[in-house]
Coordinates of C-alpha atoms and ligand atoms in Angstrom, one line a residue:
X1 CA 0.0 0.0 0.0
X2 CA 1.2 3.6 -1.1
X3 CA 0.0 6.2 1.7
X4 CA -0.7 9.1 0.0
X5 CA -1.5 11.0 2.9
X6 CA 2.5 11.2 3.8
X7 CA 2.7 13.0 0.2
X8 CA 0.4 16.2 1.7
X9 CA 3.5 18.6 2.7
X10 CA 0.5 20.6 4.8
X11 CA -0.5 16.9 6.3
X12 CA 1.5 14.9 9.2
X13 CA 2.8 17.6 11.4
X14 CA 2.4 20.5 8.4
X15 CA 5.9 21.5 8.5
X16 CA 7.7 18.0 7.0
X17 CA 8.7 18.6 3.4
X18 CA 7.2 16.5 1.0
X19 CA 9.1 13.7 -0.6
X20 CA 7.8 10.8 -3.0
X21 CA 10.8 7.9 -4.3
X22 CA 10.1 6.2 -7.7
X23 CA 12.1 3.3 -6.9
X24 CA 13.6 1.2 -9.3
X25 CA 11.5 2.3 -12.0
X26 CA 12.6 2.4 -16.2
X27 CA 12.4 6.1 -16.8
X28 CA 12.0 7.6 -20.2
X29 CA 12.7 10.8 -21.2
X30 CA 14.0 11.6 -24.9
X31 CA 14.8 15.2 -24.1
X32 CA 17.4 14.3 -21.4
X33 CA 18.3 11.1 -23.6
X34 CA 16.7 8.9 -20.5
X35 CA 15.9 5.1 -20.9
X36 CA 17.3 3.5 -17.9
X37 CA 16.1 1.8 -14.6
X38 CA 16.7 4.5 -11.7
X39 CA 15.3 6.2 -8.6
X40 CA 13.3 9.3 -9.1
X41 CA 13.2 11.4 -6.1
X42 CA 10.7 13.9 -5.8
X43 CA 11.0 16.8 -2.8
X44 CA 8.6 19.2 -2.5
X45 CA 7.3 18.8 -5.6
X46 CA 10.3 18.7 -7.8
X47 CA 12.7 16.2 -8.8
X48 CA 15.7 16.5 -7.3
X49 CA 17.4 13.1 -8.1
X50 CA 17.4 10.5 -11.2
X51 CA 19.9 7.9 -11.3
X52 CA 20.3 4.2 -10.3
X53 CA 20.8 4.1 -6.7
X54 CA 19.9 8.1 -6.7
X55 CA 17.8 7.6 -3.0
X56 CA 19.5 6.8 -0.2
X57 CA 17.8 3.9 2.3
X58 CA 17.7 6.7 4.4
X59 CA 15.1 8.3 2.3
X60 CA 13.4 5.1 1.3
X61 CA 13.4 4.6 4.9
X62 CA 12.2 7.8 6.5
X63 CA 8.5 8.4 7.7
X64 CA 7.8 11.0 5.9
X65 CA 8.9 9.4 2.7
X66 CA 6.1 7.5 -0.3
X67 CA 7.6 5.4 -1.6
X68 CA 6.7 3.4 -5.1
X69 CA 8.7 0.4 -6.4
X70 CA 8.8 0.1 -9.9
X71 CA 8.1 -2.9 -10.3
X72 CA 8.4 -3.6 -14.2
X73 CA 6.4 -0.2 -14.4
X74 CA 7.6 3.0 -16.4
X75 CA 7.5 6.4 -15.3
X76 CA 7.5 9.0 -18.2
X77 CA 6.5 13.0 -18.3
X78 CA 3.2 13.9 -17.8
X79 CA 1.5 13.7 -20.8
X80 CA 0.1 16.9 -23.1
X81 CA -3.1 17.1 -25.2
X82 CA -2.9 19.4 -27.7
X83 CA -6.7 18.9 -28.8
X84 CA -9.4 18.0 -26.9
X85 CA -13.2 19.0 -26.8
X86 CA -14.6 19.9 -22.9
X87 CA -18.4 21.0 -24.0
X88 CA -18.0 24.4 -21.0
X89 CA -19.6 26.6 -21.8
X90 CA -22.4 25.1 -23.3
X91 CA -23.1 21.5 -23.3
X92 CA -22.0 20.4 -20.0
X93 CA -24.1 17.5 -20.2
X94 CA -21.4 16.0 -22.4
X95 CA -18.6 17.1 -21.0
X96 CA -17.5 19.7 -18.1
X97 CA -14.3 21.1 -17.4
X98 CA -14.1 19.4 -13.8
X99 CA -14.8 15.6 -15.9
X100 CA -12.7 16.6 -18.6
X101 CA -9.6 17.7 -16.3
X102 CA -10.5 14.2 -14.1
X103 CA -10.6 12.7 -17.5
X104 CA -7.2 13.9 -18.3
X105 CA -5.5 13.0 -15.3
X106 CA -6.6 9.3 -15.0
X107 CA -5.3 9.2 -19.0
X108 CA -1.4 10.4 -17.8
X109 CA -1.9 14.5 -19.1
X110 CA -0.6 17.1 -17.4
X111 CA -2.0 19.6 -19.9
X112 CA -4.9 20.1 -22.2
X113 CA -5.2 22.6 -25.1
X114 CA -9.4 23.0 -25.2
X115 CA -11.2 23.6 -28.6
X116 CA -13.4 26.7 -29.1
X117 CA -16.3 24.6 -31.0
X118 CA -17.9 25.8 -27.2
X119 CA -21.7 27.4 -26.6
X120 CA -20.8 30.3 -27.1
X121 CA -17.4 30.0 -29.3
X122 CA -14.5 30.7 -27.8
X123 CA -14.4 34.1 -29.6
X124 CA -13.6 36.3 -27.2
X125 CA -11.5 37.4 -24.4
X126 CA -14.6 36.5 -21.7
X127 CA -14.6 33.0 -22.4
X128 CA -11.1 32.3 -22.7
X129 CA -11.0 33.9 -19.2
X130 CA -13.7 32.3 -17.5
X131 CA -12.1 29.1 -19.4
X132 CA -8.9 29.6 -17.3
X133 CA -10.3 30.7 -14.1
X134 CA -13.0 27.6 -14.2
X135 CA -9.6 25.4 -14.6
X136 CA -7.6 26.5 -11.8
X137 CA -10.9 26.8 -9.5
X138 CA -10.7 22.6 -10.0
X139 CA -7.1 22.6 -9.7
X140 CA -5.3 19.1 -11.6
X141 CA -4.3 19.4 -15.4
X142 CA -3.5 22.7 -16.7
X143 CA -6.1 23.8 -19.4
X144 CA -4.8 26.1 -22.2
X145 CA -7.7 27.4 -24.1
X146 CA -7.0 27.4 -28.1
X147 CA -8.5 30.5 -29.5
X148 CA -11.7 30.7 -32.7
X149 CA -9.6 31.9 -36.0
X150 CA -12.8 33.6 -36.8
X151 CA -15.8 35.2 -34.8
X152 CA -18.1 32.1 -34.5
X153 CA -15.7 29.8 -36.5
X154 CA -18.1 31.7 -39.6
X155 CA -15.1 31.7 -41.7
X156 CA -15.2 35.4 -42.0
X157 CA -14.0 38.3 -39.9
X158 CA -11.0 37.3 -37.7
X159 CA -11.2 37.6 -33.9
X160 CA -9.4 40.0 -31.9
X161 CA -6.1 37.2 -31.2
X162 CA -4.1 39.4 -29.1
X163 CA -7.3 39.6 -26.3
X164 CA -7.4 35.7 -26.6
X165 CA -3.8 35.8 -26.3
X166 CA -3.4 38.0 -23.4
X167 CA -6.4 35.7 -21.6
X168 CA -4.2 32.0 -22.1
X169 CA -5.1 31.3 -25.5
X170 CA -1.9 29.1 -26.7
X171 CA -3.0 29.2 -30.5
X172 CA -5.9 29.5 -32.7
X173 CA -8.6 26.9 -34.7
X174 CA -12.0 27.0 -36.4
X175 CA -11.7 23.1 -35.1
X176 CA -15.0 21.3 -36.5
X177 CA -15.0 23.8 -39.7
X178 CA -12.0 24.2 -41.7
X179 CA -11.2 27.6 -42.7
X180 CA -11.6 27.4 -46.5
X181 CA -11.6 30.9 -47.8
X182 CA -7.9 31.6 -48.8
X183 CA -7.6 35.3 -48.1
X184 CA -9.2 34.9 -44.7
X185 CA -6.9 32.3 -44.4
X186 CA -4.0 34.4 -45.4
X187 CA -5.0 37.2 -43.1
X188 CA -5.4 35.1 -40.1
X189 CA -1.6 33.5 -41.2
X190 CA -0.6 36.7 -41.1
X191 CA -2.3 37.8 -38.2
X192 CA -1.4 35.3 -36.0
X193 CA 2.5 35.3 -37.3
X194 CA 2.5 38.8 -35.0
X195 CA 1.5 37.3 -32.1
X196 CA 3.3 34.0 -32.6
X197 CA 0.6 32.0 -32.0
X198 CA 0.1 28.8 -34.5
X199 CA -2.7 28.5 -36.4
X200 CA -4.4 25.2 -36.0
X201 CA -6.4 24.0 -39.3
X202 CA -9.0 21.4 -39.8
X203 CA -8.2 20.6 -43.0
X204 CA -11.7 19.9 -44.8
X205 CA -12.8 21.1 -48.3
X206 CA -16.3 21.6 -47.4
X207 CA -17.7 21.8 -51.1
X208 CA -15.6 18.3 -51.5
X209 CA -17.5 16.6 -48.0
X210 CA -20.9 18.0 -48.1
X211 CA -23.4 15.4 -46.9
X212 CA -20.9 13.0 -46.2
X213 CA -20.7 11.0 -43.4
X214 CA -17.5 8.6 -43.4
X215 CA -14.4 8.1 -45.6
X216 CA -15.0 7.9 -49.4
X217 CA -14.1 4.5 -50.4
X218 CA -15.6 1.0 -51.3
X219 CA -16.7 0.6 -48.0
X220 CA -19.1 3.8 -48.1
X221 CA -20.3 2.6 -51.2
X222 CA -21.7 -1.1 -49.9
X223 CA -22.9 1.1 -47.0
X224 CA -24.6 3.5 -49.2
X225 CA -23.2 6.4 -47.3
X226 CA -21.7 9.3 -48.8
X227 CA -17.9 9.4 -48.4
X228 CA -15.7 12.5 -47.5
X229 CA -12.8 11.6 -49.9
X230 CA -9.1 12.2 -49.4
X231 CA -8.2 15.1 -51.5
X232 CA -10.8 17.0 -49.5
X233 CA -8.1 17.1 -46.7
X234 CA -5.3 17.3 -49.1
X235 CA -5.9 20.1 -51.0
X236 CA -6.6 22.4 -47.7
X237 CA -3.2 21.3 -46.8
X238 CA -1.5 21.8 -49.9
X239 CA -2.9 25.4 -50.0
X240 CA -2.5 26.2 -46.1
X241 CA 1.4 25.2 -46.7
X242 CA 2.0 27.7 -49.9
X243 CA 0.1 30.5 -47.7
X244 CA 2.4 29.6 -44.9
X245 CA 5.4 29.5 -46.9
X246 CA 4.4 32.9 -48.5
X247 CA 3.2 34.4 -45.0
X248 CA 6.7 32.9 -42.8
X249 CA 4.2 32.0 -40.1
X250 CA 3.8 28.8 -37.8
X251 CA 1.1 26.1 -39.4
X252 CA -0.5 23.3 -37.8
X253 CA -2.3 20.5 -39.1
X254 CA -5.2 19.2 -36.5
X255 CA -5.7 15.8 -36.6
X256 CA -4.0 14.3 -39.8
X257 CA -5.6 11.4 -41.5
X258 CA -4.3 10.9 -45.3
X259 CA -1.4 9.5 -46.9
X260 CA -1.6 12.8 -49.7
X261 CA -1.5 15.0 -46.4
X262 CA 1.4 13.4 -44.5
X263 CA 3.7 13.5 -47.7
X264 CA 2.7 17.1 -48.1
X265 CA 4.1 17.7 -44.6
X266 CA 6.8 15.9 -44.9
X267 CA 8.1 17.2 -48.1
X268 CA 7.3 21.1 -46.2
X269 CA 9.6 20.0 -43.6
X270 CA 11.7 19.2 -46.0
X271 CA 11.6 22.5 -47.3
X272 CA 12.2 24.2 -43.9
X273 CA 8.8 25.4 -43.7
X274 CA 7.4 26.0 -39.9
X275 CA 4.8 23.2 -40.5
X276 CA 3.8 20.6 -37.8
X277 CA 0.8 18.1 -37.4
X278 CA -1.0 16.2 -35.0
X279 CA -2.1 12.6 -35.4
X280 CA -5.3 10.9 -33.1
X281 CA -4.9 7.6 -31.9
X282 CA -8.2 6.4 -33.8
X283 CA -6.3 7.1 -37.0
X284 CA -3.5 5.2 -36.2
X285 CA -5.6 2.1 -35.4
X286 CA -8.6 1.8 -37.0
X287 CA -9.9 1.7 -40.6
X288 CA -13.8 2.5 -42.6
X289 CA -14.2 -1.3 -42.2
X290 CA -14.7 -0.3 -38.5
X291 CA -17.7 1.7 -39.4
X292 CA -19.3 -1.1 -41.2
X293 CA -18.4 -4.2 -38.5
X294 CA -19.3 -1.9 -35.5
X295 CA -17.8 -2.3 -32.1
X296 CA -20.8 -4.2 -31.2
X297 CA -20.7 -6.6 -34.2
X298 CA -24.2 -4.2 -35.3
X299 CA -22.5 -2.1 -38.1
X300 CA -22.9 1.4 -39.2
X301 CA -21.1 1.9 -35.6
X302 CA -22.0 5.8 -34.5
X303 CA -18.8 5.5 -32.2
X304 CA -16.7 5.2 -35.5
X305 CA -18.2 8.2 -36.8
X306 CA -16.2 11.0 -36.5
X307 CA -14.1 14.2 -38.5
X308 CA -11.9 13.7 -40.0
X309 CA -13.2 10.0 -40.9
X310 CA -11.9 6.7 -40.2
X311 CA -9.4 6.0 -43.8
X312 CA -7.9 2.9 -44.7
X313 CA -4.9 0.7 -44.4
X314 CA -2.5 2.9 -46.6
X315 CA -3.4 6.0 -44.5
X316 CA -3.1 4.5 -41.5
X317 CA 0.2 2.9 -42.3
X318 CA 1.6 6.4 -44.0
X319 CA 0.3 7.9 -39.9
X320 CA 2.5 5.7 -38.6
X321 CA 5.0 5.6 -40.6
X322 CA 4.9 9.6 -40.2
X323 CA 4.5 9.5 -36.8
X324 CA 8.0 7.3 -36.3
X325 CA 10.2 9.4 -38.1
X326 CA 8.8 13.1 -36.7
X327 CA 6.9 14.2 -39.7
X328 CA 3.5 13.9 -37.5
X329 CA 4.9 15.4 -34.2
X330 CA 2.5 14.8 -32.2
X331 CA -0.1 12.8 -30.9
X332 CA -3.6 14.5 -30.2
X333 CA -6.8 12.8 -28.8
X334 CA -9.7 15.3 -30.3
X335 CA -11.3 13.9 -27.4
X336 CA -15.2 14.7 -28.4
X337 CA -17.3 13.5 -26.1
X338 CA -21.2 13.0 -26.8
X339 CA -23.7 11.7 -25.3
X340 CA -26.2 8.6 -25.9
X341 CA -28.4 11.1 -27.5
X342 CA -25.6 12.4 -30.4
X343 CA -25.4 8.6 -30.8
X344 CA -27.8 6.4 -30.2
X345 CA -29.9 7.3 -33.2
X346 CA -29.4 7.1 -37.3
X347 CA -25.6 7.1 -38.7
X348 CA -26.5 10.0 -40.8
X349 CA -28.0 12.1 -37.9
X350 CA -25.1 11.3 -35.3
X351 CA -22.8 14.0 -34.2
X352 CA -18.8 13.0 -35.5
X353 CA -16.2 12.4 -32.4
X354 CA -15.3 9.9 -30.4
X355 CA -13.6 9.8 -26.5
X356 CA -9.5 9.3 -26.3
X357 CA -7.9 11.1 -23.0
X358 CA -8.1 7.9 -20.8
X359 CA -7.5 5.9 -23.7
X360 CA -4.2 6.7 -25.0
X361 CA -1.9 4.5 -23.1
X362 CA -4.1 1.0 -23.5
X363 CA -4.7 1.6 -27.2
X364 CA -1.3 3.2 -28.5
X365 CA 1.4 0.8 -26.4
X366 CA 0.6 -1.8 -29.1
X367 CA 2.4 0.2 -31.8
X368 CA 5.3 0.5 -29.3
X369 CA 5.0 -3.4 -28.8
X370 CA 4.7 -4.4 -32.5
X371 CA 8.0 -2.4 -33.0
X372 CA 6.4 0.2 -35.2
X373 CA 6.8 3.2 -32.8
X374 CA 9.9 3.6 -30.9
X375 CA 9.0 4.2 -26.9
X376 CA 11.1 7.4 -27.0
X377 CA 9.2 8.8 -30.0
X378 CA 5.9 7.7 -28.5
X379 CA 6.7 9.9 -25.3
X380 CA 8.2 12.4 -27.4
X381 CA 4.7 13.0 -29.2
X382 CA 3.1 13.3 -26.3
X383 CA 5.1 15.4 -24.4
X384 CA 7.9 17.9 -25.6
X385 CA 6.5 17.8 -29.3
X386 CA 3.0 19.1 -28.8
X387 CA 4.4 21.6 -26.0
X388 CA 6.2 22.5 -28.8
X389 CA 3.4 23.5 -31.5
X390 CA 2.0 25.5 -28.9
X391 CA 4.7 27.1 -26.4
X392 CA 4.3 25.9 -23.5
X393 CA 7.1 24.4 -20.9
X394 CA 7.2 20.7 -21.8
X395 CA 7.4 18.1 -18.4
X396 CA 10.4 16.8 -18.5
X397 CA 12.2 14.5 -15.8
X398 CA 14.8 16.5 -16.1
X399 CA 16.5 17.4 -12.2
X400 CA 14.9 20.3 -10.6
X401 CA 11.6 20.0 -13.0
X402 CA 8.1 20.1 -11.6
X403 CA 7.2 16.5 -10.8
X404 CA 4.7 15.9 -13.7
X405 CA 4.7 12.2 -13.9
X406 CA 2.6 9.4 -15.4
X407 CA 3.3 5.8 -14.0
X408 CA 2.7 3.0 -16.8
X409 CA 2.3 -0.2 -16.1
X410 CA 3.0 -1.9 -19.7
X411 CA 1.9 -5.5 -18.9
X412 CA -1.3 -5.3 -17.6
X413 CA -4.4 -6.5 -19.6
X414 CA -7.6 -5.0 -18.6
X415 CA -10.3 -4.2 -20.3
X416 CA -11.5 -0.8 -20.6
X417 CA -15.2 -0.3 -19.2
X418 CA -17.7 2.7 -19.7
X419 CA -18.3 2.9 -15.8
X420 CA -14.7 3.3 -14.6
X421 CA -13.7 6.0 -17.2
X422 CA -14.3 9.5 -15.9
X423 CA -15.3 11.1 -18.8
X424 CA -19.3 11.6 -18.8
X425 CA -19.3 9.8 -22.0
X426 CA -18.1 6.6 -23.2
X427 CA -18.4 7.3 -27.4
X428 CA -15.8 5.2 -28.3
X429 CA -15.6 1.4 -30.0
X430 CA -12.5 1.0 -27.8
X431 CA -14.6 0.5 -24.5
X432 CA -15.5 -2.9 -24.1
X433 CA -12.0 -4.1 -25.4
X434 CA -9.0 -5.1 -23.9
X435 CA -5.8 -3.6 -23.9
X436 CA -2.2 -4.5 -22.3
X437 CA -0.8 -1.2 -20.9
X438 CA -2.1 0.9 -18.2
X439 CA -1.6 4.2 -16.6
X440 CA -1.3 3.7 -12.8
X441 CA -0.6 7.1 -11.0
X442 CA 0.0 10.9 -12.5
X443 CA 1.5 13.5 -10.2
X444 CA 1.5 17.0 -10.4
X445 CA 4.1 18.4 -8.7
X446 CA 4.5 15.3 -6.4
X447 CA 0.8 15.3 -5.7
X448 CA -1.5 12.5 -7.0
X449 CA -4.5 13.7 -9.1
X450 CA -5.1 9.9 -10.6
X451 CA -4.7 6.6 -8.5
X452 CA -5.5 3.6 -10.8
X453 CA -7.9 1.7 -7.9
X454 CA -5.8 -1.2 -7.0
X455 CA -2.4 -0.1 -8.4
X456 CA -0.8 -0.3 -5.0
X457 CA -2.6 -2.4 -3.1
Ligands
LIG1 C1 -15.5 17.4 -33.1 C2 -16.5 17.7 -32.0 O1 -17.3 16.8 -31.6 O2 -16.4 18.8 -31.4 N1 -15.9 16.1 -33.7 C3 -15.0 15.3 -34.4 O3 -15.5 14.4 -35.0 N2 -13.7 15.5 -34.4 C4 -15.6 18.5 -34.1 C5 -15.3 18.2 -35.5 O4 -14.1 18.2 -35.8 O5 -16.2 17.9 -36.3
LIG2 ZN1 -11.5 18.4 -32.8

């Protein structure tokens, strides 16, 4: 048994300072070059040792001291979403920020970058504000509010991005609609270049998708569903890359999903351009068939419907691929939670998204396992990558760093159910399955914000 009580430095006589060991455990850290089994120690909320043998028994011994024995189990940086969906304001019946922060932290994140598809958009310096303040009123994961591109993502006039900027916005998206017009787009390139914040697209053609409702392909066609095809993502990142190269400013691409858009920003890279891209686990896994079989054996799944869709084979195989040699530099969930009543109802009237914050860890480990993604690039895109695209100070486990740490426990099999996840909704065809990978225990600054129930017992 762990006692967490010993990690409170205000608890057990108020003046003891805190400290937490990670004995023993395999730490990995690309950053520092780290991949080695050593002590972490943690004191007052920052590590201040990492080595084999770096805690004396003296520590390990004292009363005041938690101590956790690795046990075959990893401890890596906190993790950081660059792309999630918490429905405040708006439609807190899918999603709040208090579920989505406990959501976070039971998935290994340290920080979450929130979407301004919100009731109202976040359009304005208000929301972004009350965004913020809501966060730190429930304490846990750090919430960065990402900025609308336009004022109620219309695709027209651009919002005022210095306000957003000034309230803790970390970059700007029309997430959900893709801003097609290419002199808006320009302007906001240019726009946002002065406050050097990145400008996140959803690359989407929308005269290319109309009235689809999954990937354009032979499955669609035995479905009789429309299909969203390829190029419609393709040519909005072709474009977005010249206007970037012609602008000088930063350009991201939100959730990549085609093999024509990965070689696009690879060969920008290439180029030197300041392009970088995000990749969701559900694109690195799972194909249209998935649509059509159904998680539930029932087909025409509504938890495999989301934006952008659900591609095939080649695509998924040109993500990975992408994703292990940096051209994707990140992995982002685009958690989207809704509810029963988004879902449980025609394909072609459910609402695209699909769950991923406490999912990351069981789904993803199997690329790591099946050799495909290195470990090191898999924390890499989840840590100092995506802090990267948007600015902020990566967790590290670097010596005197805030103690941002997940705890992985790699060989466990469990499978994932609806009840135990803390998101309010469960809209995703992974829950149900079972996985091999686990995370145990996140700190934040030495303090425990998710305990897996049972990890230490
Ligand atoms: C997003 C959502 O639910 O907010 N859904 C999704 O499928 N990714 C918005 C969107 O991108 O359509
Ligand atoms: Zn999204």
């Amino acid at each position: 048994m762990v006692d967490w009580s010993k990690a409170s430095s205000s608890g057990r006589g108020g003046r003891d300072p805190q400290l937490v060991v990670f004995s023993a455990v395999r730490a990995v850290d690309p950053v520092v070059e780290l991949d080695d089994t050593v002590d972490i120690v943690v004191e007052d909320g920052r590590i201040t040792r990492v080595g084999p043998g770096a805690a004396t028994a003296e520590m390990k011994s004292s009363e005041r001291a938690v101590v956790i024995e690795g046990g075959g189990r990893w401890a890596l940086p906190a993790f950081v979403d660059i792309h999630v969906h918490f429905r405040e304001p708006g439609h807190e019946y899918k999603e709040d920020i208090k579920s989505g922060l406990d959501a976070a932290a039971a998935g290994g994140f340290a920080h979450v970058c929130c979407m301004p598809n919100t009731k109202p958009v976040n359009d304005r310096r208000s929301i972004t504000e009350a965004m913020v303040a809501r966060a730190r009123e429930v304490g846990g994961p750090a919430l960065h509010p990402i900025g609308a591109i336009t004022r109620g993502l219309k695709g027209q006039e651009l919002t005022e991005m210095a306000d957003l900027k000034e309230a803790g916005a970390v970059g700007v998206s029309d997430d959900g609609r893709c801003v097609t017009d290419s002199a808006i787009m320009r302007s906001a390139l240019e726009y946002a270049k002065t406050f050097d914040l990145p400008v996140i697209q959803h690359a989407e053609d929308h005269a290319l998708t109309a009235g689809s409702h999954m990937h354009e392909g032979a499955v669609s066609t035995r479905l009789g569903l429309r299909g969203w095809p390829r190029v419609a993502e393709d040519i909005i990142v072709a474009r977005d890359i010249l206007l970037a190269e012609a602008v000088g400013a930063r350009y991201h691409v939100a959730h990549i999903s085609t093999e024509g858009a990965v070689r696009l920003v690879r060969e920008a890279k290439q180029r030197g351009l300041k392009v970088t891209a995000e990749v969701t686990p559900h694109h690195l896994l799972l194909t249209d068939e998935a649509v059509a079989q159904g998680h539930n054996g029932l087909g025409y799944d509504t938890f495999c419907k989301v934006n952008p869709p659900l591609r095939e084979q080649r695509d998924i195989d040109a993500c990975v691929a992408g994703l292990a040699d940096g051209t994707i530099d990140a992995i982002a969930t685009d958690h989207a939670p809704h509810s029963s009543l988004e879902k449980e109802c025609e394909f072609q009237a459910a609402s695209p998204g699909l769950i991923g914050l406490e999912l990351v860890v069981p789904t993803l480990l199997q690329l790591v396992r099946d050799g495909k993604l290195s470990l090191g690039r898999f924390v890499a895109a989840l840590t100092s990558a995506p802090s990267g695209v948007v600015g902020i100070e990566a967790p590290t486990l670097r010596v005197g760093a805030k103690a941002d740490i997940v705890l992985v426990d790699p060989e466990r099999t469990h499978t994932v159910e609806g009840a135990q996840l803390r998101s309010k909704c469960h809209n995703s065809p992974f829950v149900g399955q079972t996985f091999t990978g686990s995370v145990e225990l996140t700190t934040l600054r030495g303090q425990p914000v998710y305990v897996r129930e049972g990890a230490f017992s």
